[in-house]
Coordinates of C-alpha atoms in Angstrom, one line a residue:
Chain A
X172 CA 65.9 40.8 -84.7
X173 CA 69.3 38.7 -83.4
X174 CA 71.9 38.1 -85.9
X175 CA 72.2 35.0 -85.0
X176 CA 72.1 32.3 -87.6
X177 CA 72.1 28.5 -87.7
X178 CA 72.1 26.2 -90.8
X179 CA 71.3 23.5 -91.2
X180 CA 67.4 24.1 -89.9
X181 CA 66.3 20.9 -90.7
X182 CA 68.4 17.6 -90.9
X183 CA 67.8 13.9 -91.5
X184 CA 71.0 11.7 -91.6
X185 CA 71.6 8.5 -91.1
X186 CA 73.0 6.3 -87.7
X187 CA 76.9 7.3 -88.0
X188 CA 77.7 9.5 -89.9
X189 CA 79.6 12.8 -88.7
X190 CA 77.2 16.1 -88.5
X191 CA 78.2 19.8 -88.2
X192 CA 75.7 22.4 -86.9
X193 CA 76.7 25.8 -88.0
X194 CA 76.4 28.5 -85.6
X195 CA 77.7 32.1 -86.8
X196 CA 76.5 35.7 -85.0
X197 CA 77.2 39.3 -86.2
X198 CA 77.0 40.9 -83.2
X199 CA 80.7 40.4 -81.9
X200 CA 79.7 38.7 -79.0
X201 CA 82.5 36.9 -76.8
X202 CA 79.6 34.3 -75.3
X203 CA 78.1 31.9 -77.4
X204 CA 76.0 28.8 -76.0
X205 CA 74.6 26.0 -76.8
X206 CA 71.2 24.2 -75.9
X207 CA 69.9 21.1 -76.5
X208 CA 65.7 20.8 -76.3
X209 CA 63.3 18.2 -77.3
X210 CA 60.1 19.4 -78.7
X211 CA 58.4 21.3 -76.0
X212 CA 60.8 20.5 -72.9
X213 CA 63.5 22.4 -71.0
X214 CA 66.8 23.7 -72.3
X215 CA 69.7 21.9 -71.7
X216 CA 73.2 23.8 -71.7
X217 CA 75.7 21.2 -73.8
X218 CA 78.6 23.6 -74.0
X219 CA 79.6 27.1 -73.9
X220 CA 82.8 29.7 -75.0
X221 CA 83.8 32.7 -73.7
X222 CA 85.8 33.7 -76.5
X223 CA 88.6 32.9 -78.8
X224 CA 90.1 29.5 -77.8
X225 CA 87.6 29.1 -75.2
X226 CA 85.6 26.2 -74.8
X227 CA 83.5 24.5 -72.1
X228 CA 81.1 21.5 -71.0
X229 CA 77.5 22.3 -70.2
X230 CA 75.4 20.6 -67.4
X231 CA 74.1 18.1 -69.3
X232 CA 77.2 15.5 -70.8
X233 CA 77.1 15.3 -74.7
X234 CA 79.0 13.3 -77.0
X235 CA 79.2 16.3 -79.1
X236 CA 82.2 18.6 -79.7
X237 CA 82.9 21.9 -80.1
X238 CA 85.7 24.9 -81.5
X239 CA 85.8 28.8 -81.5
X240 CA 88.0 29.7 -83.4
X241 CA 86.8 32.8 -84.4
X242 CA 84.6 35.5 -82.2
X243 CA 81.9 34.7 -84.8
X244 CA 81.6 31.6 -85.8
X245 CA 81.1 28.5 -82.4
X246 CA 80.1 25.2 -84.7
X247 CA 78.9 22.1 -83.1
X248 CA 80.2 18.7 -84.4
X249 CA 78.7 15.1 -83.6
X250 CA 81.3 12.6 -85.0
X251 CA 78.6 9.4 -85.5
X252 CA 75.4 10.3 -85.2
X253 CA 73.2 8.2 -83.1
X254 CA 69.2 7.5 -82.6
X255 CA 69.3 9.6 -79.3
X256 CA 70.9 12.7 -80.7
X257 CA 67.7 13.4 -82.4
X258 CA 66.9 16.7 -80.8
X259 CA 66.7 20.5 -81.3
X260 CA 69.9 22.5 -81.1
X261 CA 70.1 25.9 -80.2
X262 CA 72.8 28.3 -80.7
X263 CA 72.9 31.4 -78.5
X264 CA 75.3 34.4 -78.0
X265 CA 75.5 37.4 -75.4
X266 CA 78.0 40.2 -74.4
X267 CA 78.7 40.7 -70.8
X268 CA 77.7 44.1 -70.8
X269 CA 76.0 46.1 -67.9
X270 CA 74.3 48.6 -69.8
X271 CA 72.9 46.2 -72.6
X272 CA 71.3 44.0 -70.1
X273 CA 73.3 41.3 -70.3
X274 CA 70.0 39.8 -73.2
X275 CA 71.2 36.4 -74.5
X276 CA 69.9 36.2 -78.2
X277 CA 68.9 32.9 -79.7
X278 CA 68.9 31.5 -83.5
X279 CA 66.2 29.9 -84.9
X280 CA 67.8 26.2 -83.9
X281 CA 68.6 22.7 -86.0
X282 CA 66.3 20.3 -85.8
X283 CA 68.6 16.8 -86.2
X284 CA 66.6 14.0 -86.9
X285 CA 68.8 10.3 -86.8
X286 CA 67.6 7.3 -88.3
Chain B
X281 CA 74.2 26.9 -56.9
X282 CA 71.0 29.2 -58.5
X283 CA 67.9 27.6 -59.3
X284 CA 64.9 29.1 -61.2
X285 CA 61.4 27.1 -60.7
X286 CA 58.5 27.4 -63.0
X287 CA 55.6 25.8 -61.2
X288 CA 52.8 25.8 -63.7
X289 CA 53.7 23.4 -66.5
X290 CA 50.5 24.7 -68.5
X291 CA 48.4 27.4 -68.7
X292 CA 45.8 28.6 -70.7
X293 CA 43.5 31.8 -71.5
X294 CA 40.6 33.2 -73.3
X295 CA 41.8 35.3 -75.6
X296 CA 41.3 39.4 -74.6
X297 CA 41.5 38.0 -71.3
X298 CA 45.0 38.4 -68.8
X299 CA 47.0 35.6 -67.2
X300 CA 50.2 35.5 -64.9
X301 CA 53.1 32.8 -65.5
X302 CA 55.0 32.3 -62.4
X303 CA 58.6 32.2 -61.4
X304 CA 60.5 31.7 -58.4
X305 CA 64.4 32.1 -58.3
X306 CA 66.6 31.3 -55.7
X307 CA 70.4 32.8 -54.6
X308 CA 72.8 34.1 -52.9
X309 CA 73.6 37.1 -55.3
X310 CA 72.1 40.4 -54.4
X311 CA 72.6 42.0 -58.0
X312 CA 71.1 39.6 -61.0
X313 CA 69.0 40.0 -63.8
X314 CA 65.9 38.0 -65.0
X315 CA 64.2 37.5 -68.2
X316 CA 61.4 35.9 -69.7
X317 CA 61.4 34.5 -73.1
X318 CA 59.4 33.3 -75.8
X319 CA 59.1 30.3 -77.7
X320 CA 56.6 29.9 -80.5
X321 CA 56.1 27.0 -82.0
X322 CA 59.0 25.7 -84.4
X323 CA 60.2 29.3 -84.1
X324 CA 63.2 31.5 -82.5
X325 CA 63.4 32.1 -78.8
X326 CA 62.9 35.9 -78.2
X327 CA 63.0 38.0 -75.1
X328 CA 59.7 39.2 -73.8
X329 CA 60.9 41.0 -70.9
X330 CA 63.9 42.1 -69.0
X331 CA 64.4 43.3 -65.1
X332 CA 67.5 44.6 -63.3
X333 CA 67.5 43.5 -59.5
X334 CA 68.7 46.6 -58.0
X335 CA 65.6 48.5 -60.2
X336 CA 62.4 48.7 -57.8
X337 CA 60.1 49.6 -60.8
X338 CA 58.7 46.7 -62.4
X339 CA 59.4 46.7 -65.8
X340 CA 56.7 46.8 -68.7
X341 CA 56.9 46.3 -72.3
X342 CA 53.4 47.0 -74.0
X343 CA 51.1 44.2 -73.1
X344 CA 53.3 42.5 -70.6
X345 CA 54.5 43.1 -67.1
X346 CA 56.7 41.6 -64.2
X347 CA 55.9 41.0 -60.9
X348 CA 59.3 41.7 -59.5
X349 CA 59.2 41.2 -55.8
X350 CA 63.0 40.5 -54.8
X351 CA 62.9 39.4 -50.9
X352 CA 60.3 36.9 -52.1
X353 CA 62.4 35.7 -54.6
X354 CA 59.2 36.1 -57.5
X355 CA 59.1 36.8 -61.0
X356 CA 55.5 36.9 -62.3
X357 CA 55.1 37.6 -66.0
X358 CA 51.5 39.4 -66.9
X359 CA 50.4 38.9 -69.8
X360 CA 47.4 41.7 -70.6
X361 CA 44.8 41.5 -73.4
X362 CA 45.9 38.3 -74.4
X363 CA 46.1 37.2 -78.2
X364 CA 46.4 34.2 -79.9
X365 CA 50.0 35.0 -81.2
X366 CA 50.8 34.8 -77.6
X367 CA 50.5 31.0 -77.6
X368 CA 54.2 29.3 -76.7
X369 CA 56.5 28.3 -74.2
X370 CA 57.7 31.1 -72.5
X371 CA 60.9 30.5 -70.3
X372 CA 62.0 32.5 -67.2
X373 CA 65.5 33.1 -66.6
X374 CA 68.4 34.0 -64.3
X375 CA 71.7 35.4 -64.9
X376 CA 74.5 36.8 -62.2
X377 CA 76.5 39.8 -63.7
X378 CA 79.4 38.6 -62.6
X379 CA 82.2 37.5 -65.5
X380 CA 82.3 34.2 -65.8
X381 CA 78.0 33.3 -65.2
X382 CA 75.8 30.8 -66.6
X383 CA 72.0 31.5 -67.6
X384 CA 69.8 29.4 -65.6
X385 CA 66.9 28.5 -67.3
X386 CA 63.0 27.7 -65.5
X387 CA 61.5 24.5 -67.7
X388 CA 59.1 26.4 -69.1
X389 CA 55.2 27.1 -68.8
X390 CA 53.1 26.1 -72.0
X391 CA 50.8 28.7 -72.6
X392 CA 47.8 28.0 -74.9
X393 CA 45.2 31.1 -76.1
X394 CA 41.5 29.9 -76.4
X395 CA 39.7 31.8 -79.1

């Protein structure tokens, strides 16, 4: 099993208010990612880190933000929450490393539900 | 720029029977890895199965199987005996080794197991 762990799993809030999606790995990874995916459709990368300090848009544009401040921890933050962001997130981490396979582990996602 | 096509948007299978998910991947790269993962429903991704481009041998893990054939640019996933845990999305994917890489993701093949 990953260590790789997201809460909330399941959220219902209301149009405009300010959401964080928690995102923390034990595995000392430098990479974390993360996806958006409606139900049954392709992932989407939103953004990406390759460490400390590091931070970077995905290939699909989001009004969400992110920070990685520490190795562990890469939290996902939606200042107004909006009808459209209603989605599954997925959080996902991986070391660049040769031997290991370079696997990318995934948490169980957070399912964000606007009204 | 890599791309990774997954041409069969369904699939399904009697159960005890086998079925093959296809992939094809396209790039420049020489050295690359690929992956297939898993996606229950309302579950965690997981990897299924994992293949090194410069390793010949196809790779197995129990009752599934690659199709690795690297000039063709193909990644087949076999699926033996099949079982109705098997039922999900399953996702084939490409990653470069190099530093600073992306994972491209295929947009999935729904796989349903008929009892």
């Amino acid at each position: 099993e990953a260590d790789i762990y997201q809460t909330p799993r399941y959220l219902v809030i209301g149009t405009g208010k300010k959401i964080t999606l928690e995102c923390s790995q034990t595995m000392g990874h430098d990479k974390m990612y993360w996806y958006q995916q409606d139900p049954g459709m392709e992932l989407h990368l939103i953004h990406y880190s390759y460490g400390v300090n590091s931070t970077e848009k995905g290939d699909l544009s989001s009004e969400s933000t992110v920070s990685r401040i520490r190795t562990e921890h890469f939290p996902l933050t939606l200042e107004s929450a909006r009808p459209s962001h209603t989605s599954q997130y997925l959080c996902a981490s991986s070391e660049f490393d040769r031997v290991a396979g370079n696997t990318i582990y995934f948490g169980e996602g957070s399912w964000l539900t606007v009204v | 720029a890599q791309t990774v096509t997954q041409s069969q948007p369904e699939m399904s299978v009697q159960e005890a029977e086998t079925v093959t998910l296809s992939c094809t991947y396209d790039t420049s790269e020489s050295d690359y890895y690929l992956f297939w993962y898993k996606q229950p429903p309302s579950r965690q991704m997981i990897l299924v199965i994992r293949q090194e481009a410069y390793k010949q041998q196809n790779a197995t893990e129990n009752r599934f199987s690659v199709n690795f054939q690297k000039a063709a640019k193909s990644f087949s996933l076999k699926i033996s005996d099949s079982q109705l845990g098997d039922a999900a999305m399953y996702f084939c994917a490409y990653r470069s080794p190099l530093r600073d890489d992306k994972i491209i993701f295929g947009k999935g093949t729904r796989l349903h197991i008929l009892p």
